[in-house]
Tab-separated table of C-alpha atoms in Angstrom:
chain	number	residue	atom	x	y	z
O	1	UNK	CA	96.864	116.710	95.385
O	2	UNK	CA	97.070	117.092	99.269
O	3	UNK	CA	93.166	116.711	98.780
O	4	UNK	CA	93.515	113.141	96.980
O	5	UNK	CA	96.759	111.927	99.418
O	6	UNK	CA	94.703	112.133	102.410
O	7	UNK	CA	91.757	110.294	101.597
O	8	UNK	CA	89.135	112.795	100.987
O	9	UNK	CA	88.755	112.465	97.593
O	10	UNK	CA	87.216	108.798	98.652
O	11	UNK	CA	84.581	109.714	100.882
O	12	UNK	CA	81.972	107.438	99.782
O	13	UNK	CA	81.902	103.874	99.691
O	14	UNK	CA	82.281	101.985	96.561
O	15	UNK	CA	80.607	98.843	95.880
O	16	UNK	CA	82.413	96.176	98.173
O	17	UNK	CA	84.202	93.098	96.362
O	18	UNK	CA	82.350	89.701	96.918
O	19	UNK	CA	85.844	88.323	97.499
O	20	UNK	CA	88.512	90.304	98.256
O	21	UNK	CA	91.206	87.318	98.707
O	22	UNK	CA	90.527	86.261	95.233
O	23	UNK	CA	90.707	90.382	94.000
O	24	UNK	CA	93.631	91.000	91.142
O	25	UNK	CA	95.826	93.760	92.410
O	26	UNK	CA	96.142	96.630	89.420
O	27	UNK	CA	96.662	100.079	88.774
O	28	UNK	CA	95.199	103.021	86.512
O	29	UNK	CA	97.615	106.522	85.334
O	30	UNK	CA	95.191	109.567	85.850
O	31	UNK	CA	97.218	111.969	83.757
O	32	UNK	CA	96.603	115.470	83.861
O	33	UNK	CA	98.366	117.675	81.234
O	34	UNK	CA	98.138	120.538	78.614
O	35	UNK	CA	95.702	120.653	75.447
O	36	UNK	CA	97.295	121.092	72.491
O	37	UNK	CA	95.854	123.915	70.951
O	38	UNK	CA	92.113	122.806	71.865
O	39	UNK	CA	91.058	124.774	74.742
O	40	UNK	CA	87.298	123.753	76.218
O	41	UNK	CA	84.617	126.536	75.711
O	42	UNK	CA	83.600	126.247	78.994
O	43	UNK	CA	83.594	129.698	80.618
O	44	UNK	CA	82.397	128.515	84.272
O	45	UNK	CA	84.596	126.146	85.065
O	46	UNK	CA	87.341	126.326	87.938
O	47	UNK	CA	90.238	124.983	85.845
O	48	UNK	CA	92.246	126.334	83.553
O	49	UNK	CA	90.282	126.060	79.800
O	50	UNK	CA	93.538	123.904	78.296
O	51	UNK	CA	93.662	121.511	81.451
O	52	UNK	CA	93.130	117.875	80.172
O	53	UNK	CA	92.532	114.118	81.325
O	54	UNK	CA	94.238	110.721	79.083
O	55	UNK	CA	91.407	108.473	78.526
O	56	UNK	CA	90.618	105.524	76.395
O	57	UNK	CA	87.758	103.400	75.258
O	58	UNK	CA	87.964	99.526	75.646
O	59	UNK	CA	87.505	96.774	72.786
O	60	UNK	CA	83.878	95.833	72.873
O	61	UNK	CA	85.135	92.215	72.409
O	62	UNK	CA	86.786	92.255	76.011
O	63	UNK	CA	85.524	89.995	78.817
O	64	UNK	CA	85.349	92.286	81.179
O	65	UNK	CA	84.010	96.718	80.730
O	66	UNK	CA	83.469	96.057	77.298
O	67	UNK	CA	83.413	99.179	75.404
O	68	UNK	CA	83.648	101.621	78.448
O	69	UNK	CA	85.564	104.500	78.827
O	70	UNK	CA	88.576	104.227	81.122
O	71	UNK	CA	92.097	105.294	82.084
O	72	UNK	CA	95.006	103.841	80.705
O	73	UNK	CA	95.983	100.835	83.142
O	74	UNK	CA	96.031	96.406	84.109
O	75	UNK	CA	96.619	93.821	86.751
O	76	UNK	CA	100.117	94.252	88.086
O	77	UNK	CA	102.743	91.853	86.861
O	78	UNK	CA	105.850	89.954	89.093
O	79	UNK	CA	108.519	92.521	87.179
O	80	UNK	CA	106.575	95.805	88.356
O	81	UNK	CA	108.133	97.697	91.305
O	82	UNK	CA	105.528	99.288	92.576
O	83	UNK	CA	101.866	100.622	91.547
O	84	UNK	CA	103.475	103.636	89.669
O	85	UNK	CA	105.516	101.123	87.713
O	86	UNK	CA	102.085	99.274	86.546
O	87	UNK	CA	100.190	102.429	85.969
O	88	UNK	CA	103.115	103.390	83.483
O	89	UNK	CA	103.712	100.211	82.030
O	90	UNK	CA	100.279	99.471	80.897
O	91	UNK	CA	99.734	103.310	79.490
O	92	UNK	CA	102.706	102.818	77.436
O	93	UNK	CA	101.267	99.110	76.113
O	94	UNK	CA	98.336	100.818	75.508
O	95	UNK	CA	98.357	104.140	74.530
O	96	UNK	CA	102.635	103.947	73.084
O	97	UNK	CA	102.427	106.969	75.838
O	98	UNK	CA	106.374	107.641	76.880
O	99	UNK	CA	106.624	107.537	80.525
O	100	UNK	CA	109.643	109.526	80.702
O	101	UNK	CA	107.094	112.589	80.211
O	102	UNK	CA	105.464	111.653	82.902
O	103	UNK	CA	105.646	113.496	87.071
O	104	UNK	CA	103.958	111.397	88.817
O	105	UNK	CA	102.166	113.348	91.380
O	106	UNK	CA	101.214	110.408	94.123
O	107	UNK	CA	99.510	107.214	94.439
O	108	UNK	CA	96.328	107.113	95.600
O	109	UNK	CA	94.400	105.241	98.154
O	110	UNK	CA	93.169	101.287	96.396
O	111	UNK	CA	89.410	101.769	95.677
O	112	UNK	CA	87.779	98.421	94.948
O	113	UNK	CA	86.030	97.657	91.378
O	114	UNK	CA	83.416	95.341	92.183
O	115	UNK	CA	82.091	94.238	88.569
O	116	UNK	CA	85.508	92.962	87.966
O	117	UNK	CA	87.113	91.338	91.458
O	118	UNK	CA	90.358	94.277	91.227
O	119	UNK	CA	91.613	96.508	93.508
O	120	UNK	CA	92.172	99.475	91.933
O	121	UNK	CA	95.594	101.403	93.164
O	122	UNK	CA	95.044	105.314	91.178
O	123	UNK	CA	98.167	106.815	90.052
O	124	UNK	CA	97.848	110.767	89.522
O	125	UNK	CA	100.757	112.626	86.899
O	126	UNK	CA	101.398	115.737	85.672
O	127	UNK	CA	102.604	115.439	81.851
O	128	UNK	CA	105.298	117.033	81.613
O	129	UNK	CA	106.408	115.816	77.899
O	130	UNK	CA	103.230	115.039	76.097
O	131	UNK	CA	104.135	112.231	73.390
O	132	UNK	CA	101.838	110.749	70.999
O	133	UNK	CA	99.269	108.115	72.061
O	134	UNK	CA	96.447	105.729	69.677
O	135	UNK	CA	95.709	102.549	70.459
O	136	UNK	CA	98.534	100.023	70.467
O	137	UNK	CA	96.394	96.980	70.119
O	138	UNK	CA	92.734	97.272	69.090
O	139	UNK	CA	91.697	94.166	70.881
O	140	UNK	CA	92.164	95.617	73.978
O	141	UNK	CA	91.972	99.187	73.031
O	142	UNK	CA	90.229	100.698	70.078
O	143	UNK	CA	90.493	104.867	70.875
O	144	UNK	CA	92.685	106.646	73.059
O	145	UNK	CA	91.384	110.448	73.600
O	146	UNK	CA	92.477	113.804	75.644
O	147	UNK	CA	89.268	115.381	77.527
O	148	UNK	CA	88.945	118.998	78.272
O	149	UNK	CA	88.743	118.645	82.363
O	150	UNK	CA	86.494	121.976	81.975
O	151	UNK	CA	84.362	120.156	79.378
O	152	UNK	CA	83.648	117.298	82.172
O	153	UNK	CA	82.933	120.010	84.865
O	154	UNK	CA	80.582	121.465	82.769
O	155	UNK	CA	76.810	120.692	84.284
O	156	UNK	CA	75.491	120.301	80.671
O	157	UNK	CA	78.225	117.411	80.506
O	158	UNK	CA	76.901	115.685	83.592
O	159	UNK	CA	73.730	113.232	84.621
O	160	UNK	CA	73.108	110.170	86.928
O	161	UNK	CA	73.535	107.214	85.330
O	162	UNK	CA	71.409	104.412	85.693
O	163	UNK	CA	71.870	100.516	85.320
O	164	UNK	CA	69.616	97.762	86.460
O	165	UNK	CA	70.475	94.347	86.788
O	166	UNK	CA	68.802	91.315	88.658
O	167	UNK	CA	66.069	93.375	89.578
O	168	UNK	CA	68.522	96.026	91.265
O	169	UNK	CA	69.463	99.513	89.909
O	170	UNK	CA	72.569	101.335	90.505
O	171	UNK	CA	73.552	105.228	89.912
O	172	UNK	CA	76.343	106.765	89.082
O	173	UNK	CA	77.871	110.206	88.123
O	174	UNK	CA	78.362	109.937	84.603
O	175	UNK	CA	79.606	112.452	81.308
O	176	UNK	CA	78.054	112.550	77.969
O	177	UNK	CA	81.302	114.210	76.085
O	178	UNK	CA	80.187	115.230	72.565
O	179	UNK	CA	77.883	111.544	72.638
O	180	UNK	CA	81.077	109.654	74.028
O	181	UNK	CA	79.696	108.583	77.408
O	182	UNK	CA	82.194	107.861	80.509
O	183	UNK	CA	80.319	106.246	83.461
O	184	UNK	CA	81.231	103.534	85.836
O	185	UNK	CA	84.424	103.199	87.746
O	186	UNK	CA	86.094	105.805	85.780
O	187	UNK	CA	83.098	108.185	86.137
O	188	UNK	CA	82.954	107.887	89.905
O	189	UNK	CA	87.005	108.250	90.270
O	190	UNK	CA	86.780	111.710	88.538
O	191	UNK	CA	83.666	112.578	90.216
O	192	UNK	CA	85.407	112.088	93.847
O	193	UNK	CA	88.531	113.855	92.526
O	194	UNK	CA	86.815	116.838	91.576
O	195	UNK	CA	84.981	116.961	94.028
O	196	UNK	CA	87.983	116.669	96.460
O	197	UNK	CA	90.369	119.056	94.572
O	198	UNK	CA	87.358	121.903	95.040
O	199	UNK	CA	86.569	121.843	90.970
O	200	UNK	CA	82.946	120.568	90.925
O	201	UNK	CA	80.671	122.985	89.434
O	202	UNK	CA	76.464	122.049	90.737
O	203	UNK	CA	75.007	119.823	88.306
O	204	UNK	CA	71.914	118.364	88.431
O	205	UNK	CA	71.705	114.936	89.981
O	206	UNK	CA	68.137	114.351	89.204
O	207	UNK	CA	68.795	113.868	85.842
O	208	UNK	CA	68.602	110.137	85.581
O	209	UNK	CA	69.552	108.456	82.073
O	210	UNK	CA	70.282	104.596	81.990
O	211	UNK	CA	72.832	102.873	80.100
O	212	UNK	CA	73.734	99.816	78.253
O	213	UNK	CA	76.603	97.222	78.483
């Protein structure tokens, strides 16, 4: 947590926004918590087996990340306090997570998303209550899933991913979970947390595999 509140977690540069006047302000809830009777069969990793992430996959109908993987999470509206109040707000739209079973932990440095003009405040939380979550509206949200953090450390999890447009390619860490792929944004957020909080187990980099949008 120290790791993540002082920057380090964010070493590398992110793609910059084309127009960061015009950028919609939002926030995303990375919530940590406790499996529920699934531990990962991981052996190597340096978390605990039952340590998991929230995650959900996007409506493929959506204008913008169709179909990716991502954290629970929106644009910031005039009624929200603060970035913690987004981050909570939109989990609970989407996922019916309760917030009151939620520590947040701290707010993270903004990290620009490039693809779609946002600036990106993370929100990290312990949950301390786990409640039920499923998709609340399956035109935004079609699957909301708990990840095994060991599972995602694992190096057989992890490969470069690889997508080329206008004549350019771009890599990125990515996770093939059981053939549910997280890559992008959210892929490169839990890359640099790991990687800050001292979890990363060597993978191999090398591996290059492209995907599709």
């Amino acid at each position: 947590m120290e790791a993540a509140r002082a920057g380090a977690w964010n070493e590398r540069v992110l793609p910059r926004l084309e127009d960061p006047a015009t950028a919609r302000v939002s926030a995303v809830l990375i919530l940590f918590g406790v499996l529920d009777n699934i531990p990962a069969r991981t052996v190597d990793a340096a978390v605990a087996a039952d340590l998991d992430v929230l995650l959900q996959r996007r409506a493929p109908t959506l204008s913008s990340h169709p179909g990716q993987v991502s954290f629970p999470g929106g644009g910031r509206e005039p009624g929200d306090r603060d970035f913690v109040d987004t981050a909570l707000r939109e989990a609970e739209e989407e996922t019916g997570l309760d917030p009151t079973g939620v520590e947040v932990l701290a707010t993270l440095p903004e990290l620009p998303l490039a693809a779609s003009n946002h600036l990106v405040t993370p929100v990290l939380g312990w949950w301390t209550t786990p409640s039920k979550v499923a998709a609340v509206d399956h035109a935004e949200t079609v699957e909301v899933f708990r990840v095994p953090v060991a599972q995602l450390l694992d190096p057989a999890t992890r490969y470069t991913s690889t997508l080329s447009r206008g004549g350019v390619t771009f890599t990125g860490p990515a996770f093939d979970v059981d053939g549910t792929i997280v890559w992008g944004f959210t892929a490169m957020v839990l890359d640099r947390l790991f990687d800050a909080c001292g979890w990363t187990v060597p993978w191999n980099r090398d591996d290059l595999r492209p995907v599709t949008v």
